[in-house]
Short mmCIF file of C-alpha atoms and ligand atoms in Angstrom, two decimals:
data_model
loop_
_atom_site.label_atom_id
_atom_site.label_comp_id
_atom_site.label_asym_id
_atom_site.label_seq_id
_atom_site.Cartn_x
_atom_site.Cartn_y
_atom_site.Cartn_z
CA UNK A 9 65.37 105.21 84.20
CA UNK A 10 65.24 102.08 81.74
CA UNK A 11 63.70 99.47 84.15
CA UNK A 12 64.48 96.89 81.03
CA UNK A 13 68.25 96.98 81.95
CA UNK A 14 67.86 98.05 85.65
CA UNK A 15 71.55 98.40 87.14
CA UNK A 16 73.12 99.06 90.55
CA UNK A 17 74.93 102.31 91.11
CA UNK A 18 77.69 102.86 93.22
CA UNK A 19 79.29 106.63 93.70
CA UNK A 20 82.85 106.41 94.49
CA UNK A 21 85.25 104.03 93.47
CA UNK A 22 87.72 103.51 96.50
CA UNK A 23 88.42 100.49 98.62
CA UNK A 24 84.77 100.61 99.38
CA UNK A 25 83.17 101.28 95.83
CA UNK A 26 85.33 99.09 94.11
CA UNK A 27 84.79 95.80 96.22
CA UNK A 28 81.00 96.71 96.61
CA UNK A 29 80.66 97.36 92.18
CA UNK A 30 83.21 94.18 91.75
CA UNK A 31 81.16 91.68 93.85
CA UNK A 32 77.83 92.91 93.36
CA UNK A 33 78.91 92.23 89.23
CA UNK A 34 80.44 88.75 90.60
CA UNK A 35 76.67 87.66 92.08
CA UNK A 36 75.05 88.33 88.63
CA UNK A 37 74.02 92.24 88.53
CA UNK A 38 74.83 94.91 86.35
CA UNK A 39 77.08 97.96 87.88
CA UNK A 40 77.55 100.89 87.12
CA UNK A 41 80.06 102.75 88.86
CA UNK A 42 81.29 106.36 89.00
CA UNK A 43 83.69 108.25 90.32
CA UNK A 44 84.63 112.26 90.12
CA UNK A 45 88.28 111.00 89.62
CA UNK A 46 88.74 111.13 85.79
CA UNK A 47 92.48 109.13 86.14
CA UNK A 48 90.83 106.33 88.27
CA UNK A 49 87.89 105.82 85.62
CA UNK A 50 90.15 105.59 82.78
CA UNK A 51 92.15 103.00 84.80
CA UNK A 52 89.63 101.23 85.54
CA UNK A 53 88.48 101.22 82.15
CA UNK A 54 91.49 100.16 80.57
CA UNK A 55 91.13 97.40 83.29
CA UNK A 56 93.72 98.82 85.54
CA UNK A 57 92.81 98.25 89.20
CA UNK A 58 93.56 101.41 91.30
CA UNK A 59 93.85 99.20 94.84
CA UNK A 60 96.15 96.43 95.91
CA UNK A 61 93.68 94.15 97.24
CA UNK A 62 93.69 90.22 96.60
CA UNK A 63 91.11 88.76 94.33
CA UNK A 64 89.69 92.17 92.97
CA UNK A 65 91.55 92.24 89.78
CA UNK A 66 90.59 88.83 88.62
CA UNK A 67 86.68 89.71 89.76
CA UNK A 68 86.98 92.89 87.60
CA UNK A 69 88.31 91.14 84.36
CA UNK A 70 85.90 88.20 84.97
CA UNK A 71 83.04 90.21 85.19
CA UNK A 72 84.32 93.50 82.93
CA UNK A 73 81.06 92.95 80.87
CA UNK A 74 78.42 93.78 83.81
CA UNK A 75 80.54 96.60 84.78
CA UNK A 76 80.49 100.58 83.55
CA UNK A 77 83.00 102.65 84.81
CA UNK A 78 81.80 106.69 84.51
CA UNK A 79 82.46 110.03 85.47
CA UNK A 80 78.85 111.09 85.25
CA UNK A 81 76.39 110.98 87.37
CA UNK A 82 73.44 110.84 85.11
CA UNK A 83 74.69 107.77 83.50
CA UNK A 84 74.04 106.13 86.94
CA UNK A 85 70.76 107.70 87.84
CA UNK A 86 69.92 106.95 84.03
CA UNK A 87 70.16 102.64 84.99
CA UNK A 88 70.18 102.13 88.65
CA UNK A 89 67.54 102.91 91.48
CA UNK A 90 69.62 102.38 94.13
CA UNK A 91 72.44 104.68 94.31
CA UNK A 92 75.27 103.51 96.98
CA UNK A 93 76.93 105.82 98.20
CA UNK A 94 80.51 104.87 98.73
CA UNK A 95 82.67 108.25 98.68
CA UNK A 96 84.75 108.90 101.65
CA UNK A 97 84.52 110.65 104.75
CA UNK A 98 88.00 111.72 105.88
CA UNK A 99 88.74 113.20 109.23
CA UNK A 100 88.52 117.22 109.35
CA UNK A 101 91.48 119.12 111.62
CA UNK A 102 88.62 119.31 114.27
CA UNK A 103 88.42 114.94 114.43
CA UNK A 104 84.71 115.39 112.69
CA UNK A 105 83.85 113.18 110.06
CA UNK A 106 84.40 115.58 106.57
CA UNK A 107 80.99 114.96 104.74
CA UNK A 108 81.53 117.54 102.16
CA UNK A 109 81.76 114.41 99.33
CA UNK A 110 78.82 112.79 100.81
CA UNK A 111 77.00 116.43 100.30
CA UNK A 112 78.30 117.08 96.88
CA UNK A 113 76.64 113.44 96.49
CA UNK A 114 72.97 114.03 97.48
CA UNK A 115 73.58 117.58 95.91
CA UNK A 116 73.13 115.74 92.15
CA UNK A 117 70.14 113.43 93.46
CA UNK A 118 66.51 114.52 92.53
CA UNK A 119 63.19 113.80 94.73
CA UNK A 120 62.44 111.92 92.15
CA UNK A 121 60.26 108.89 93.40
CA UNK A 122 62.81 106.50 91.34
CA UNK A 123 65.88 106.34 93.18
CA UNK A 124 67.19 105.44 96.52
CA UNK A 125 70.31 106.49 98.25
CA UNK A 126 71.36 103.82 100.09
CA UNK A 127 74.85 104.88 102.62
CA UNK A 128 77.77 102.88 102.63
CA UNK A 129 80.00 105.49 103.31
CA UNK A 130 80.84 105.82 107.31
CA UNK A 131 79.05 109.02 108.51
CA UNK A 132 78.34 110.11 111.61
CA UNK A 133 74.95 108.96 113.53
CA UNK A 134 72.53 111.84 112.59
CA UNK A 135 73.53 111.88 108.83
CA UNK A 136 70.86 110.21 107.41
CA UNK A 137 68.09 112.34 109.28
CA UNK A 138 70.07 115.21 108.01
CA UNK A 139 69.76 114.30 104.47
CA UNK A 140 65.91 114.00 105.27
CA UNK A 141 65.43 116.99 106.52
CA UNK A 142 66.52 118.40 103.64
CA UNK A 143 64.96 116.00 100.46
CA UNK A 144 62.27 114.62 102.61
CA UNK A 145 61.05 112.75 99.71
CA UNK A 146 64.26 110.64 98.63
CA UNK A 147 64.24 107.33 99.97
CA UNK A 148 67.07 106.92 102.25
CA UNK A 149 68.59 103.67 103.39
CA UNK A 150 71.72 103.34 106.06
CA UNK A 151 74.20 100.03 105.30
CA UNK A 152 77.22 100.36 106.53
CA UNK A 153 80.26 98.58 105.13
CA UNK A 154 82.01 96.19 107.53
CA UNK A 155 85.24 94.90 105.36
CA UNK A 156 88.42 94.81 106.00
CA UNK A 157 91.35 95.65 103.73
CA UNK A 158 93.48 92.93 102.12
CA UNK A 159 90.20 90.91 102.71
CA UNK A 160 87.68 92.76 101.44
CA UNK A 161 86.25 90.68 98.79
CA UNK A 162 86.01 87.55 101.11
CA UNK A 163 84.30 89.95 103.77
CA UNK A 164 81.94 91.25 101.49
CA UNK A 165 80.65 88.03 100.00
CA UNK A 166 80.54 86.43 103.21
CA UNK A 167 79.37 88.86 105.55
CA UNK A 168 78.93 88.34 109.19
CA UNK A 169 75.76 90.43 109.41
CA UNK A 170 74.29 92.96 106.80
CA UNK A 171 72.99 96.35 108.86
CA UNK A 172 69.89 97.68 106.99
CA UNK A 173 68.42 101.10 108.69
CA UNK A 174 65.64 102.90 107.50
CA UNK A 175 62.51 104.19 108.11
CA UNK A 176 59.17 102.47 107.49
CA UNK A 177 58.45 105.15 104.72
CA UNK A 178 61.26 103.78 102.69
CA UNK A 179 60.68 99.85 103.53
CA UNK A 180 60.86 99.20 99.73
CA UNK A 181 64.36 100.40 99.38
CA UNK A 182 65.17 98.42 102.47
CA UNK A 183 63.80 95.44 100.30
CA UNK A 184 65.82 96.13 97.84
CA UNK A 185 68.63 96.19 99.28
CA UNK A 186 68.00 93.14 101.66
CA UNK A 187 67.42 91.17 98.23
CA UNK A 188 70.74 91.75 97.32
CA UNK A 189 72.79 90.91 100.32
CA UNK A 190 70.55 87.68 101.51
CA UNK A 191 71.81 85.35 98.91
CA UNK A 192 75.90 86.00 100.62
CA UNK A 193 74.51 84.77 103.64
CA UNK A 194 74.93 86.24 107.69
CA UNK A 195 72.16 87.83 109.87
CA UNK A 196 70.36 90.65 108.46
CA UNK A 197 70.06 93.42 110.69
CA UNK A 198 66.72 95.60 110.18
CA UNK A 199 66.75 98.77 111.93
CA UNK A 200 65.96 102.13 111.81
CA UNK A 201 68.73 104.76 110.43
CA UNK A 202 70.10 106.46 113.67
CA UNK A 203 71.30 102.79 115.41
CA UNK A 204 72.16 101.78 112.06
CA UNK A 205 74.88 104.57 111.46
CA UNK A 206 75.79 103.59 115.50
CA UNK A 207 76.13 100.33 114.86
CA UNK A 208 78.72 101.00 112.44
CA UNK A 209 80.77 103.55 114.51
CA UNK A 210 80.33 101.53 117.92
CA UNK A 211 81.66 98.48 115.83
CA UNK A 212 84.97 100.01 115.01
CA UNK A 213 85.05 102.05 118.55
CA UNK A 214 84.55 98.10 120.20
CA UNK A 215 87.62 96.80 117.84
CA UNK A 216 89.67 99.60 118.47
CA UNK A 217 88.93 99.63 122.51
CA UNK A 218 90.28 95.81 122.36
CA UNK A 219 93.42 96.62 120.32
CA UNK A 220 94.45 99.42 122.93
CA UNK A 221 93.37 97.06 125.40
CA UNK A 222 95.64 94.55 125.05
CA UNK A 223 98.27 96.97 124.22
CA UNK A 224 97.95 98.22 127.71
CA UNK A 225 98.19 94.75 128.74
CA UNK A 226 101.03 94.40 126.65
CA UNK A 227 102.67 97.11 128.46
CA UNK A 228 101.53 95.43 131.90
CA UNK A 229 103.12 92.04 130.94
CA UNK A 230 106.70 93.48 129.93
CA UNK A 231 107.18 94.90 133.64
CA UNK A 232 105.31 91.84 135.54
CA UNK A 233 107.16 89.04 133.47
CA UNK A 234 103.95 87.92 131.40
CA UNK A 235 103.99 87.44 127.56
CA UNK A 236 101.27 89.19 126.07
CA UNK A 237 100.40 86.47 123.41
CA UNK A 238 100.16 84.09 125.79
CA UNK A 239 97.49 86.32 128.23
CA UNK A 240 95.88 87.03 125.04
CA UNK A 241 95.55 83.33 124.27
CA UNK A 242 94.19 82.63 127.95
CA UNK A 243 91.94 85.40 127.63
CA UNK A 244 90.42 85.09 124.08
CA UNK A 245 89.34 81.01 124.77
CA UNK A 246 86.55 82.81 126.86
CA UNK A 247 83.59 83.20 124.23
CA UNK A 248 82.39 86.11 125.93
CA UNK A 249 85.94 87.55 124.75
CA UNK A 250 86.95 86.03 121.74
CA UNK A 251 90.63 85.85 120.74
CA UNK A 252 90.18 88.26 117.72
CA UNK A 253 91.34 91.64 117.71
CA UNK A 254 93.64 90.75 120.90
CA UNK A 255 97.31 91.28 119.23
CA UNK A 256 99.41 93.38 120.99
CA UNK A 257 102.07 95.59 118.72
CA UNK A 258 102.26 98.70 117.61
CA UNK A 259 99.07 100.04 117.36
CA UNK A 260 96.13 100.50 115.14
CA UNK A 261 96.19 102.42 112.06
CA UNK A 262 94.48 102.48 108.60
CA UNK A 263 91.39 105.03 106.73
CA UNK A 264 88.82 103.19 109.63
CA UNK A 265 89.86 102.85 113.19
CA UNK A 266 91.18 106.29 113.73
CA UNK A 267 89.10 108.15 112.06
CA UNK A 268 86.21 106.67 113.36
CA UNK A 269 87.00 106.51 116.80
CA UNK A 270 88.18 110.28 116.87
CA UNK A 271 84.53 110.90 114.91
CA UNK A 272 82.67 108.84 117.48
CA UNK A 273 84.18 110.68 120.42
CA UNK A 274 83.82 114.15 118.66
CA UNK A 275 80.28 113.08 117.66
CA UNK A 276 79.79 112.54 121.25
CA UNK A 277 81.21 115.97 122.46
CA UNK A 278 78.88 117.74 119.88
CA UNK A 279 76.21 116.96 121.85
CA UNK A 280 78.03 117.89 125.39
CA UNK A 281 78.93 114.46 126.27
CA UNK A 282 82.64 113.46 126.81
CA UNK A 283 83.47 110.04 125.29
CA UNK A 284 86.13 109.20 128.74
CA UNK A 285 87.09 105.61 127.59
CA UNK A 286 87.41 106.61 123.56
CA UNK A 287 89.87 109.22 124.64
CA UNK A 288 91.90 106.57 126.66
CA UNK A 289 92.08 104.37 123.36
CA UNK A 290 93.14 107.48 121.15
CA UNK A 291 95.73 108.00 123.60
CA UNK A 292 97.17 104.61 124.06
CA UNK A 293 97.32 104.19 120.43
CA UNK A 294 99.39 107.30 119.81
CA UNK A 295 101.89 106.46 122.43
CA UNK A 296 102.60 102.60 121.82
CA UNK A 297 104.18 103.20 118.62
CA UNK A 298 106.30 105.96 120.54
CA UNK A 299 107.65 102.97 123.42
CA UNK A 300 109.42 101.39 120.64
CA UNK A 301 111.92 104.04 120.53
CA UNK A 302 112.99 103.28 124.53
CA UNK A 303 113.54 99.35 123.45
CA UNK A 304 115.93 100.73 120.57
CA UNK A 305 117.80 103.00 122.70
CA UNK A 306 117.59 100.69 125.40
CA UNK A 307 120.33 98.59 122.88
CA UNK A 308 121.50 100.82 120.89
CA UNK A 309 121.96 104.49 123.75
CA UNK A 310 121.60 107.48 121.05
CA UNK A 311 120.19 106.81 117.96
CA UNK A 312 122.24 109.32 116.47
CA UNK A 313 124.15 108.37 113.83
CA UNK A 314 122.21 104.83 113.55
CA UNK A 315 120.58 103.23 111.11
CA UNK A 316 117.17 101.78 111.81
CA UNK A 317 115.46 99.79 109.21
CA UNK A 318 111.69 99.72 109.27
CA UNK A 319 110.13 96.31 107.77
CA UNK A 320 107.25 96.96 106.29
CA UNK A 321 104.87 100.41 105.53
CA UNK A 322 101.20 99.51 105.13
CA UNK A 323 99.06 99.67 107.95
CA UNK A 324 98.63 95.92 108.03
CA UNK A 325 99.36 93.45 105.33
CA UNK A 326 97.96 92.44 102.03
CA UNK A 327 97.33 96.28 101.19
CA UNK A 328 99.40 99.42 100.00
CA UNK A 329 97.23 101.43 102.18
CA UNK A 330 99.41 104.02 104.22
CA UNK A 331 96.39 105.90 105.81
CA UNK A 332 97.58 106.26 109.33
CA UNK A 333 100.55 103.64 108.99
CA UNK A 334 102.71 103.02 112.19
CA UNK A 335 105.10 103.49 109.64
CA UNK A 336 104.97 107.18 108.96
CA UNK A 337 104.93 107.94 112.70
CA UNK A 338 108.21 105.52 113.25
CA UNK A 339 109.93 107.34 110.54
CA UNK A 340 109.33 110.72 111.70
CA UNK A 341 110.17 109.76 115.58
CA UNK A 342 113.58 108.07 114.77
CA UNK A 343 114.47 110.96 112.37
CA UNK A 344 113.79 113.41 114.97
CA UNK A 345 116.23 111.30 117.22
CA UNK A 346 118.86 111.61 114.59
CA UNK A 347 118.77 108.06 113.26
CA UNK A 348 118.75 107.58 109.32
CA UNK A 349 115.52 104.92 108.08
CA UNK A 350 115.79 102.87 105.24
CA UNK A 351 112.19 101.23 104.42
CA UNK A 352 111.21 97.98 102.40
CA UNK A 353 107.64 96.80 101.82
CA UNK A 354 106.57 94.43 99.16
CA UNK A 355 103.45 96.30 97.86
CA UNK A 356 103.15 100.19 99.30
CA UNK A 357 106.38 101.67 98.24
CA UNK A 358 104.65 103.69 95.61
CA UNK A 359 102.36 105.41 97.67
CA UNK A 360 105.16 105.31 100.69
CA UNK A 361 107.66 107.45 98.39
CA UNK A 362 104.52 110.30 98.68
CA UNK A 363 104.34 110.43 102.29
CA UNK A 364 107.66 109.76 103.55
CA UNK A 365 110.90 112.43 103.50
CA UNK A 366 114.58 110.81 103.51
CA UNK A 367 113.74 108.00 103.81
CA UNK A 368 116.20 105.59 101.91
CA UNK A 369 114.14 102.53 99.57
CA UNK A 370 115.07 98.95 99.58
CA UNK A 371 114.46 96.58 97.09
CA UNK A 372 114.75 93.99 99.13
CA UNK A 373 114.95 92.75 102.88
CA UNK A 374 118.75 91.95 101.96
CA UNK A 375 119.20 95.14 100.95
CA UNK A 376 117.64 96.72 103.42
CA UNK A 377 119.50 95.41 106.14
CA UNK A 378 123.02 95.28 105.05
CA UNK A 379 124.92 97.03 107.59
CA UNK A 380 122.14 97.82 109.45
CA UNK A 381 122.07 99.04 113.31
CA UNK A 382 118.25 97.76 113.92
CA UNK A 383 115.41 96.68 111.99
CA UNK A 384 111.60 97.26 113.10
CA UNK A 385 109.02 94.80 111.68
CA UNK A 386 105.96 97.24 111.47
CA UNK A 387 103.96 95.02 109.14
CA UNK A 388 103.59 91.09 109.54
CA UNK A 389 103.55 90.73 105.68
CA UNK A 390 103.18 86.52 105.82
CA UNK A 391 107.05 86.26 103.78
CA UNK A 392 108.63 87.97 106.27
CA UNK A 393 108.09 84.60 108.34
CA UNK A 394 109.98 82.76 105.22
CA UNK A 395 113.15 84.73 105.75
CA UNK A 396 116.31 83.58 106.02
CA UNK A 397 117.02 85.37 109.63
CA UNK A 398 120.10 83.87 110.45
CA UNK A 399 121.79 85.27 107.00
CA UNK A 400 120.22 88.68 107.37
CA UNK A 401 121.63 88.63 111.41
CA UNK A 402 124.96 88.12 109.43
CA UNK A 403 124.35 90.88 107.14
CA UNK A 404 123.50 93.53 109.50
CA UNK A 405 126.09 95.95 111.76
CA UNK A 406 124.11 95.39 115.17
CA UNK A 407 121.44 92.39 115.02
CA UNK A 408 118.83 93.93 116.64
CA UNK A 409 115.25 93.46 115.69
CA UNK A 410 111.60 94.99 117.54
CA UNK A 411 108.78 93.12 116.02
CA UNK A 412 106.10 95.35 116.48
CA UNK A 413 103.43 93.05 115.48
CA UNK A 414 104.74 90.01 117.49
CA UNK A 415 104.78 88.09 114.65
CA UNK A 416 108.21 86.10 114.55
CA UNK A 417 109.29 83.13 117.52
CA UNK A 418 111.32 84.76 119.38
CA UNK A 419 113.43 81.40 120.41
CA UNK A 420 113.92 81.14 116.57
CA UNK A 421 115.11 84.79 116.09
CA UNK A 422 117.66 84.66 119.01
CA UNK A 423 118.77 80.85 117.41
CA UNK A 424 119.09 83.18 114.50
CA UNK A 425 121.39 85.70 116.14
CA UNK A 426 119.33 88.32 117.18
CA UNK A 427 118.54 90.28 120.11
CA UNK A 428 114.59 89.78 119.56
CA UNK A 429 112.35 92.33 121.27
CA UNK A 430 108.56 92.32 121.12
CA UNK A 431 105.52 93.67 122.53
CA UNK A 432 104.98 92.56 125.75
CA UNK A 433 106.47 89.90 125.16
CA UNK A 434 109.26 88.04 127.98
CA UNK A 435 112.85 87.19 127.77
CA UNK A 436 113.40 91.17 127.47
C1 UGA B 508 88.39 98.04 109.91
C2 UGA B 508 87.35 97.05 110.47
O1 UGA B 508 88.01 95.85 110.91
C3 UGA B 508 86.30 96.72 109.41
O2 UGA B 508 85.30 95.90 109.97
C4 UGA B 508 85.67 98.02 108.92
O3 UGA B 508 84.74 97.80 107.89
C5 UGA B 508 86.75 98.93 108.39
O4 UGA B 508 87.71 99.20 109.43
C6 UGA B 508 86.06 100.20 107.95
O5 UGA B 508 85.48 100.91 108.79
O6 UGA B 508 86.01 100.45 106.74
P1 UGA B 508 90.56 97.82 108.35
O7 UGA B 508 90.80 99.26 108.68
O8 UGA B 508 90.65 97.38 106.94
O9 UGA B 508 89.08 97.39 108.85
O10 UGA B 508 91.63 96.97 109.14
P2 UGA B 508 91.70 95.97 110.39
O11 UGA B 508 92.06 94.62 109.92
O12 UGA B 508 90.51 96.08 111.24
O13 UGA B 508 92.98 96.55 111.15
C7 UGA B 508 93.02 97.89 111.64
C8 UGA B 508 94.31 98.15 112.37
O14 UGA B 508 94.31 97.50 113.63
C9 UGA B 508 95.58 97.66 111.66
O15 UGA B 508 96.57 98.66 111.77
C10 UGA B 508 95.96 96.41 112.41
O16 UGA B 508 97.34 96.15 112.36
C11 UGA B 508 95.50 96.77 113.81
N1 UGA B 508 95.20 95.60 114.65
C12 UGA B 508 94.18 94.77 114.33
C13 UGA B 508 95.95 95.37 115.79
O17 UGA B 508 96.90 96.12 116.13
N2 UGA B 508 95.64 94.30 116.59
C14 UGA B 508 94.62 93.47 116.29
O18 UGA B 508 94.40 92.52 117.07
C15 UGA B 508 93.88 93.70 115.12
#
């Protein structure tokens, strides 16, 4: 290792790898990043950025100098100590986390004495002691990544709390890695690995539990009268609550929440203990996207025959992310009820035109709704609020509109012409 030009690594380029490499390079260090993905790399090194994500492709040009892009691994181990892991951990057909990446990973890592692995990606608790077990001697470090898509680079720089497990053998990688997150600020969270890698999965478990929470209540509040948003309001102004994560629509989706969860309640069962509650939240989630389909027929009768506009793909907004978008499930329920979809988001078309089947494309929310017999906001992209809703009522065969997010007024929408339906919300 050339301790003259000492560098971080980072292994894996995604959402994860990207921000971390891009931010680390934005507080001064050198980077070095590397990814298996040979079309990514050159991307990146033609300064091409692979994610839509705001503020990461001005970071990357601003700070292309501190930053390698490679596809091998001994370029990394050649100028950094600590080695972040950052690959991915999607969800096997059994719900279990798939740590076949992070293996391949540690698989290229020597017991060297000069390098530290340091785990970003999200792996199950028991990972790290694991990876012990097997290269007793490589220091290991847990510190998991709590940022959000489509505001990722704000969340990383300005972290609530940094988690930092490891064991007392390996307190000098800890250091490290402390060193480099105490300048952005938030608590720093020393622990050992196990509640580290807990920490991360019982964060997303809590986030998620809310989310079907309120849907529930959401549900509640449409047969008792109540609006959601405004329980939600009443609610959340208790601190011991908090108003975040309290939005009723359709659901939650994305690489994190259901992945996690399902891997937190499998990780559970593994060890002959059944995760009740987490089950509850899996299940509430799969079904709320499914109730939109009664407030369409509820309008429309059949949806045979009709055309049903969904506004919006991404899982949330300021991303093209469609891991686990409400989106794909939508399309495939109203299909299967005969209706025909046409689809418009700003950003995720692209990667939408992979994943979804006959589905028409819109260029526009004009387009998209022109003769249309309903229209679904699934994403609460901010310019959808801009619209001109009382020219696309004109435009459309049967002004009907389910805002799945609860996003729009609904005294505004009907002013506009529609027949506004939300999530829990009143004046059904
Ligand atoms: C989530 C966590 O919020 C991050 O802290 C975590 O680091 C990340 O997972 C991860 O494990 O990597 P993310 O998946 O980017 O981040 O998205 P969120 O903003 O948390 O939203 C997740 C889903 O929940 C979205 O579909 C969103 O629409 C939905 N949601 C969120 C609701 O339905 N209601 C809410 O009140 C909040």
């Amino acid at each position: 290792m050339n301790d003259g030009n000492e560098a971080i690594g980072v292994i894996g380029v995604g959402w994860v790898g990207l921000v971390s490499a891009a931010c680390f390079a934005e507080t001064g260090y050198e980077v070095v990043a590397m990814d298996i993905d040979e079309a990514k790399i050159a991307a990146l090194r033609r300064g091409e950025v692979t994610i839509h994500e705001p503020g990461i492709e001005d970071m990357l040009q601003r700070n292309a100098e501190r930053l390698t892009f490679t596809t091998d691994i001994a370029d990394v181990l050649e100028r950094a100590r600590l080695l972040f892991c950052c690959v991915d951990t999607p969800p096997t057909y059994s719900g279990d986390a798939d740590l076949s990446r992070v293996q391949a990973v540690v698989r290229e890592l020597r017991e060297d004495g000069e390098h530290a692995l340091v785990m970003k990606s999200t792996v199950p608790a028991g990972t790290g002691a694991a990876i012990r077990r097997e290269m007793p001697s490589l220091p290991y470090v847990s510190c998991p990544e709590f940022l959000k898509e489509g505001s990722a680079v704000n969340d990383f720089l300005h972290p609530d709390r940094v988690v930092i497990g490891a064991s007392a053998d390996d307190a000098w990688a800890a250091d490290a890695v402390e060193d480099l997150y105490r300048p952005l600020g938030g608590e720093i969270v020393r622990t050992d690995v196990a509640s580290s890698e807990m920490i991360k999965l019982a964060s997303n478990a809590f986030l998620a539990t809310k989310i079907s929470f309120i849907n529930e209540i959401a549900n509640v509040s449409e047969e008792v009268g109540a609006d959601v948003t405004e329980v939600a309001r009443g609610m959340g102004l208790d601190k011991r609550i908090g108003t975040s994560f309290l939005h009723a629509g359709l659901g939650f989706g994305g690489s994190c929440f259901p992945k996690d969860v399902n891997a937190l309640k499998m990780l559970a069962g593994n060890t002959g203990y059944h995760f009740q509650l987490l089950t509850s939240v899996i299940e509430v989630n799969e079904l709320q996207k499914r109730r939109v389909m009664k407030k369409l027929e509820r309008h429309l009768g059949s949806l045979a025959g009709r055309r049903v506009v969904l506004l919006g793909l991404a899982f949330k907004p300021n991303t093209d992310d469609m891991r686990e978008a409400s989106s794909l499930v939508l399309a495939a329920r109203l299909q299967g009820e005969g209706a025909t979809v046409t689809a418009h988001d700003p950003v995720a078309e692209p990667r939408a035109r992979e994943l979804l089947r006959d589905v028409e494309f819109a260029a526009s929310v004009e387009e998209a709704l022109e003769g249309a017999d309903a229209v679904i906001l699934v994403t609460e992209w901010p310019q959808f609020a801009e619209l001109d809703w009382a020219a696309l009522a004109g435009r459309m065969a049967t002004p009907l509109i389910v805002d799945g997010r609860n996003f729009l007024d609904p005294d505004a929408m009907r002013a506009a012409g529609f027949t506004y339906e939300g999530i829990g919300r009143t004046g059904v």
